Coordinates of C-alpha atoms and ligand atoms in Angstrom, one line a residue:
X560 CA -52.3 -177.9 69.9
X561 CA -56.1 -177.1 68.6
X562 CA -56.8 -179.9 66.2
X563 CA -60.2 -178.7 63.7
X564 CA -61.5 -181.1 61.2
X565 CA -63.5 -179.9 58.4
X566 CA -65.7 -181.8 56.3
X567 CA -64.9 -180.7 52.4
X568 CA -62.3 -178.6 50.8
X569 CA -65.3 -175.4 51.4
X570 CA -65.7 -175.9 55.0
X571 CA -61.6 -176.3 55.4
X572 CA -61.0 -172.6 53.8
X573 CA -64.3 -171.0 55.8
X574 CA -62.4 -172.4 58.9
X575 CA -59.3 -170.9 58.1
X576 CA -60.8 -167.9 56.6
X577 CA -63.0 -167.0 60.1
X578 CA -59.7 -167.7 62.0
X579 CA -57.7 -165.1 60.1
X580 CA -61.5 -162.7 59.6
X581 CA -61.3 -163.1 63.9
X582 CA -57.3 -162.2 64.1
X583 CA -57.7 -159.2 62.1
X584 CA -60.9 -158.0 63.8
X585 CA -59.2 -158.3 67.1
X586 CA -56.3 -156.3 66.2
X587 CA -56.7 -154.7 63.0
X588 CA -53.0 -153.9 62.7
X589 CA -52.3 -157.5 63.1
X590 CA -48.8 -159.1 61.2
X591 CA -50.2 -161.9 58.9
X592 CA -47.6 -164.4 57.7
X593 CA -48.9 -166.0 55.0
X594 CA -48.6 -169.2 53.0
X595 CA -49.1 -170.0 48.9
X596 CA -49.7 -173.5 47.6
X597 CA -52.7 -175.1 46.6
X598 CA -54.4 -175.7 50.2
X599 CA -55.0 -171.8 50.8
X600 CA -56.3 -170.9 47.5
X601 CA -59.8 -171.2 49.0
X602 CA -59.3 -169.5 52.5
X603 CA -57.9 -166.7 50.5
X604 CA -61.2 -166.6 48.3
X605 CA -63.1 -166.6 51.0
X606 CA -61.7 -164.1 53.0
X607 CA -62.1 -162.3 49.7
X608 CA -65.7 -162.9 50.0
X609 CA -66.3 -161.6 53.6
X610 CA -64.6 -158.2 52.4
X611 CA -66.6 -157.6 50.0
X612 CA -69.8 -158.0 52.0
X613 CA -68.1 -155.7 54.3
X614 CA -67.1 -157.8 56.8
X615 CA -64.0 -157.2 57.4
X616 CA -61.1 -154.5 56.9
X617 CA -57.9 -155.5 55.7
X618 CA -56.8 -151.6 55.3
X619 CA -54.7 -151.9 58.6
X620 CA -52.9 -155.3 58.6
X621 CA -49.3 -156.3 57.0
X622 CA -48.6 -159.1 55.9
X623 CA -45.1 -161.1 55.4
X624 CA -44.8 -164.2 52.9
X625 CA -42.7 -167.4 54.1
X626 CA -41.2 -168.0 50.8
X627 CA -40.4 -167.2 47.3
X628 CA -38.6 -168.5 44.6
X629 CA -34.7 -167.2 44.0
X630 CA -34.7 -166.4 40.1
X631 CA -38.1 -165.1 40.1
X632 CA -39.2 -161.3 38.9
X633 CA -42.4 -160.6 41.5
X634 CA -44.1 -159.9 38.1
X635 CA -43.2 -163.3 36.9
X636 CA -46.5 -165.6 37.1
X637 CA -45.0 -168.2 38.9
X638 CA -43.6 -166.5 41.3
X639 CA -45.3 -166.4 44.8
X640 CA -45.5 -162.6 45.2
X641 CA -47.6 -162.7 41.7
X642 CA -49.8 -165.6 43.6
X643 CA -50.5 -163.5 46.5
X644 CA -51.8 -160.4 44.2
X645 CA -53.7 -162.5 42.1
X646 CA -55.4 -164.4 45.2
X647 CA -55.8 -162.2 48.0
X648 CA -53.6 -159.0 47.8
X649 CA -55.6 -157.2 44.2
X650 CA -59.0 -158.5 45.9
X651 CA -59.0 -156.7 49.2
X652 CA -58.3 -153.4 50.4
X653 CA -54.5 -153.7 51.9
X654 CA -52.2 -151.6 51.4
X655 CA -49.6 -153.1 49.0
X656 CA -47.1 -151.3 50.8
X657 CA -47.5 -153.1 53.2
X658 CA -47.4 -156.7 51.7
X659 CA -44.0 -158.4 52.2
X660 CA -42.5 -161.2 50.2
X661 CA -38.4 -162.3 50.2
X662 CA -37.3 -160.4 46.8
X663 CA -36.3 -163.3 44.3
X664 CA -34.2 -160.8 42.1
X665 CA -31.7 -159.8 44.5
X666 CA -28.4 -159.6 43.8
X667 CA -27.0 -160.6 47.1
X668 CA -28.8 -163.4 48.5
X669 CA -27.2 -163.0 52.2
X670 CA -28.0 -159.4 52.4
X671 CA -31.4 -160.2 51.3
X672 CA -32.5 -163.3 54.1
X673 CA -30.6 -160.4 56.6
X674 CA -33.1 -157.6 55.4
X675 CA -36.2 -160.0 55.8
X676 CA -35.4 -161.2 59.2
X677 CA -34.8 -157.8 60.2
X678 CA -37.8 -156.4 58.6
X679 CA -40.3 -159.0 60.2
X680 CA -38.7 -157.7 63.9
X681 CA -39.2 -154.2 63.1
X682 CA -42.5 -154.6 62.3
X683 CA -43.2 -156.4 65.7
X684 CA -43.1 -160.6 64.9
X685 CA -45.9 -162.1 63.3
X686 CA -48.9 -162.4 65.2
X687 CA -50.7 -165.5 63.1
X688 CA -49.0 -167.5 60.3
X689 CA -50.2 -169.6 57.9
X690 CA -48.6 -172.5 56.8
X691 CA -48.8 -175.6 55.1
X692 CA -47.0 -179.0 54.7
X693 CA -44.9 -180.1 52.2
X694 CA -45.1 -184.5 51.2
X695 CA -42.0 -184.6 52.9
X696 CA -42.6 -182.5 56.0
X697 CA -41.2 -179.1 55.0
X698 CA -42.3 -175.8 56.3
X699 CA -41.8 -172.9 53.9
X700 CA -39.3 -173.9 52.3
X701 CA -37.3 -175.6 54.9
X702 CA -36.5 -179.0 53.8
X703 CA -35.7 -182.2 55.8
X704 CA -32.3 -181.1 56.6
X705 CA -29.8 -182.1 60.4
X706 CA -30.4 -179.2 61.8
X707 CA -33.4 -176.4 62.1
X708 CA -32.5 -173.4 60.0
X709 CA -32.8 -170.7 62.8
X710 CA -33.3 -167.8 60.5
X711 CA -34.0 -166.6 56.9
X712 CA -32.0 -168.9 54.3
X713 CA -31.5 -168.9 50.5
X714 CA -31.0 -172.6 50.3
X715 CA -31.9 -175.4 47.7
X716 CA -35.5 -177.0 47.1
X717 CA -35.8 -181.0 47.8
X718 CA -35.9 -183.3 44.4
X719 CA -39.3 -184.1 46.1
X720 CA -40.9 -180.5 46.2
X721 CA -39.6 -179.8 42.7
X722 CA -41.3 -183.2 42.0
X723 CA -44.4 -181.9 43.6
X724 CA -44.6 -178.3 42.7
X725 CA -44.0 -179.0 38.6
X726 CA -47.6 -179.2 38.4
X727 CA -47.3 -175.2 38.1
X728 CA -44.5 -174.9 35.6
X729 CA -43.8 -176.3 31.9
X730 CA -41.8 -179.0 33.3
X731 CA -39.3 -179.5 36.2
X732 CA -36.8 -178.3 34.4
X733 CA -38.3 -175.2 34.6
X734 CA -38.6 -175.5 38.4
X735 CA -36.2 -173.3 40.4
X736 CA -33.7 -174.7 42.0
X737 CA -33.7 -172.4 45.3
X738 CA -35.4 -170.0 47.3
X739 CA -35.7 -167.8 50.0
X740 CA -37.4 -168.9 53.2
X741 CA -38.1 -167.9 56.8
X742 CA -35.8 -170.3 58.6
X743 CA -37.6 -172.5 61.1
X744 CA -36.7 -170.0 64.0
X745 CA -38.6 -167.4 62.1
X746 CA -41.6 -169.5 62.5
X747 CA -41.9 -170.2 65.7
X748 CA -41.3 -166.6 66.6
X749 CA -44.6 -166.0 65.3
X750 CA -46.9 -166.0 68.3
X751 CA -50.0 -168.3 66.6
X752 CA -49.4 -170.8 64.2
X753 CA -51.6 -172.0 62.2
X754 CA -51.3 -175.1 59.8
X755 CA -53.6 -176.0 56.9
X756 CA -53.3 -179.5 55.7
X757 CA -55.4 -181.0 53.3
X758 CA -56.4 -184.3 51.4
X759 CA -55.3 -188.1 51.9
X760 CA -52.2 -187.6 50.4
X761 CA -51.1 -185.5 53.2
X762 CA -52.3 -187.9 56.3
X763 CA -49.0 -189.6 56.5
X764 CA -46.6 -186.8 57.1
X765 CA -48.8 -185.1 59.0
X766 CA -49.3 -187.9 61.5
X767 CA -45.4 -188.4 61.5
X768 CA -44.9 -184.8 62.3
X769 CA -47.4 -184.3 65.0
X770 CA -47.3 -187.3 66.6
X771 CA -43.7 -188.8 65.8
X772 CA -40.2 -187.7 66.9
X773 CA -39.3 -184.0 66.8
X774 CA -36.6 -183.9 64.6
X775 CA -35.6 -181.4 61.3
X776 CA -35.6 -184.5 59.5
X777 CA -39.4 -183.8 59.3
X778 CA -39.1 -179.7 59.6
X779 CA -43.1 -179.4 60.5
X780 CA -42.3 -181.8 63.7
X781 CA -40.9 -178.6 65.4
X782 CA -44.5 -177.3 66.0
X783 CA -44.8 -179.7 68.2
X784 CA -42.7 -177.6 70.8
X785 CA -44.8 -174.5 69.6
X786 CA -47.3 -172.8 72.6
X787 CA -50.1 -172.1 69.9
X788 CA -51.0 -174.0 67.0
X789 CA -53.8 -174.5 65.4
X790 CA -54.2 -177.7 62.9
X791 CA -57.1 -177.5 60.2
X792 CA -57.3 -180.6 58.6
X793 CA -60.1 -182.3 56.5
X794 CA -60.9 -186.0 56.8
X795 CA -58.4 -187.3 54.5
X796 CA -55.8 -185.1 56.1
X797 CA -56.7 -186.3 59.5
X798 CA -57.3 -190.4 59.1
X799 CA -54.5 -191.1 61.1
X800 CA -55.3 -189.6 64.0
X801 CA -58.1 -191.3 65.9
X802 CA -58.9 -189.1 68.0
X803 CA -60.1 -186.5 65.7
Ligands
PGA2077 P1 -49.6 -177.3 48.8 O1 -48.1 -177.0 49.4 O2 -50.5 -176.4 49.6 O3 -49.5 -176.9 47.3 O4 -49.8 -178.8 49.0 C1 -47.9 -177.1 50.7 C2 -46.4 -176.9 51.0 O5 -45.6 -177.4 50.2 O6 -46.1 -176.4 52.0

């Protein structure tokens, strides 16, 4: 596991941003999985930023999102498929076509965690996915749970990540109550993982995760048994770890 530490929020998303600018310039086809949430807005506008001075060329990759919310019209703004438009997918030359997010509005949710998993294998596994970390050690959407979820599930958020992610809604209320998600098996097919964690606020979990028991109780604890992971944390993030 490759442990980076950045100084400030800026130098955290050029980190991230040159990992993803140096994926997709060694294999221009590459399979992005790709992450929403606060902590990649700016790698997102900064890979944004190296396209347009013509730095790189987005016009070959796909991408596949972890998550989305169940309920949710891709048109509806707080959904994530409207996040990745507004943030990355409008701003750089990839072909939509090619952008891939669980659909929210499907009307069997079985048949619908069957087509993603099946879609990400036949367009060849992921080659780098993003990810962050919920407050209480999810990936995607995979909560603390007994067991790993092995593939895509439809399954129901945490009180604590509807707590956390009503900062974009109304109110809670207005919170879905489920989503889709790559299961945690889905994940770790991907053959580099990268995880983007920042602020104070997140230095507890992360330091449980990495360095504490491997257990789904703390989903993110599974990289841990992962060949290829990269950590890009900023101070805050990584206080508890003093070696970094
Ligand atoms: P955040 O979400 O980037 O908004 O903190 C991370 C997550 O829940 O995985």
């Amino acid at each position: 596991m490759k442990i980076i530490k950045a100084k400030d929020y800026q130098d955290f998303s050029k980190k991230a941003a040159s990992i993803l600018a140096a994926q997709v310039t060694l294999k221009p086809d590459s399979v992005l999985g790709l992450a929403t949430g606060s902590t990649p807005i700016g790698t997102y506008d900064e890979l944004v930023a190296r396209y347009e001075r013509g730095e790189v060329d987005f016009s070959q990759i796909t991408t596949v999102n972890l998550d989305e919310y169940k309920g949710l019209d891709k048109d509806d703004e707080q959904s994530y498929s409207y996040f990745m438009n507004k943030h990355l997918f409008d701003r750089i030359n990839v072909d939509k076509k090619r952008t891939h997010l669980p659909d929210g509005m499907a009307a069997d949710p079985e048949k619908e965690c069957e087509r993603y998993e099946k879609l990400i294998e036949e367009i060849g596994g992921v080659d780098l996915q993003v990810m962050g970390i919920g407050n209480n050690g999810h990936i995607a959407f995979c909560e603390p749970s007994t067991i790993f979820e092995k593939k895509t599930i439809c399954l129901d958020l945490a009180e604590a990540t509807i707590e956390a992610n009503k900062r974009f809604f109304d109110s809670a209320d207005d919170v879905p109550r489920k989503a889709y998600s790559m299961g945690i098996g889905t994940i770790m097919k991907g053959k580099k993982l990268m995880m983007l964690v920042y602020g104070e606020g997140k230095a507890d979990i992360l330091a449980k995760a990495l360095l504490g028991d491997i257990t789904p109780e703390v989903p993110a604890s599974v990289l841990q048994l992962h060949p290829d992971v990269i950590v890009i944390g900023d101070e805050g993030a990584l206080s508890k770890f003093p070696e970094c």
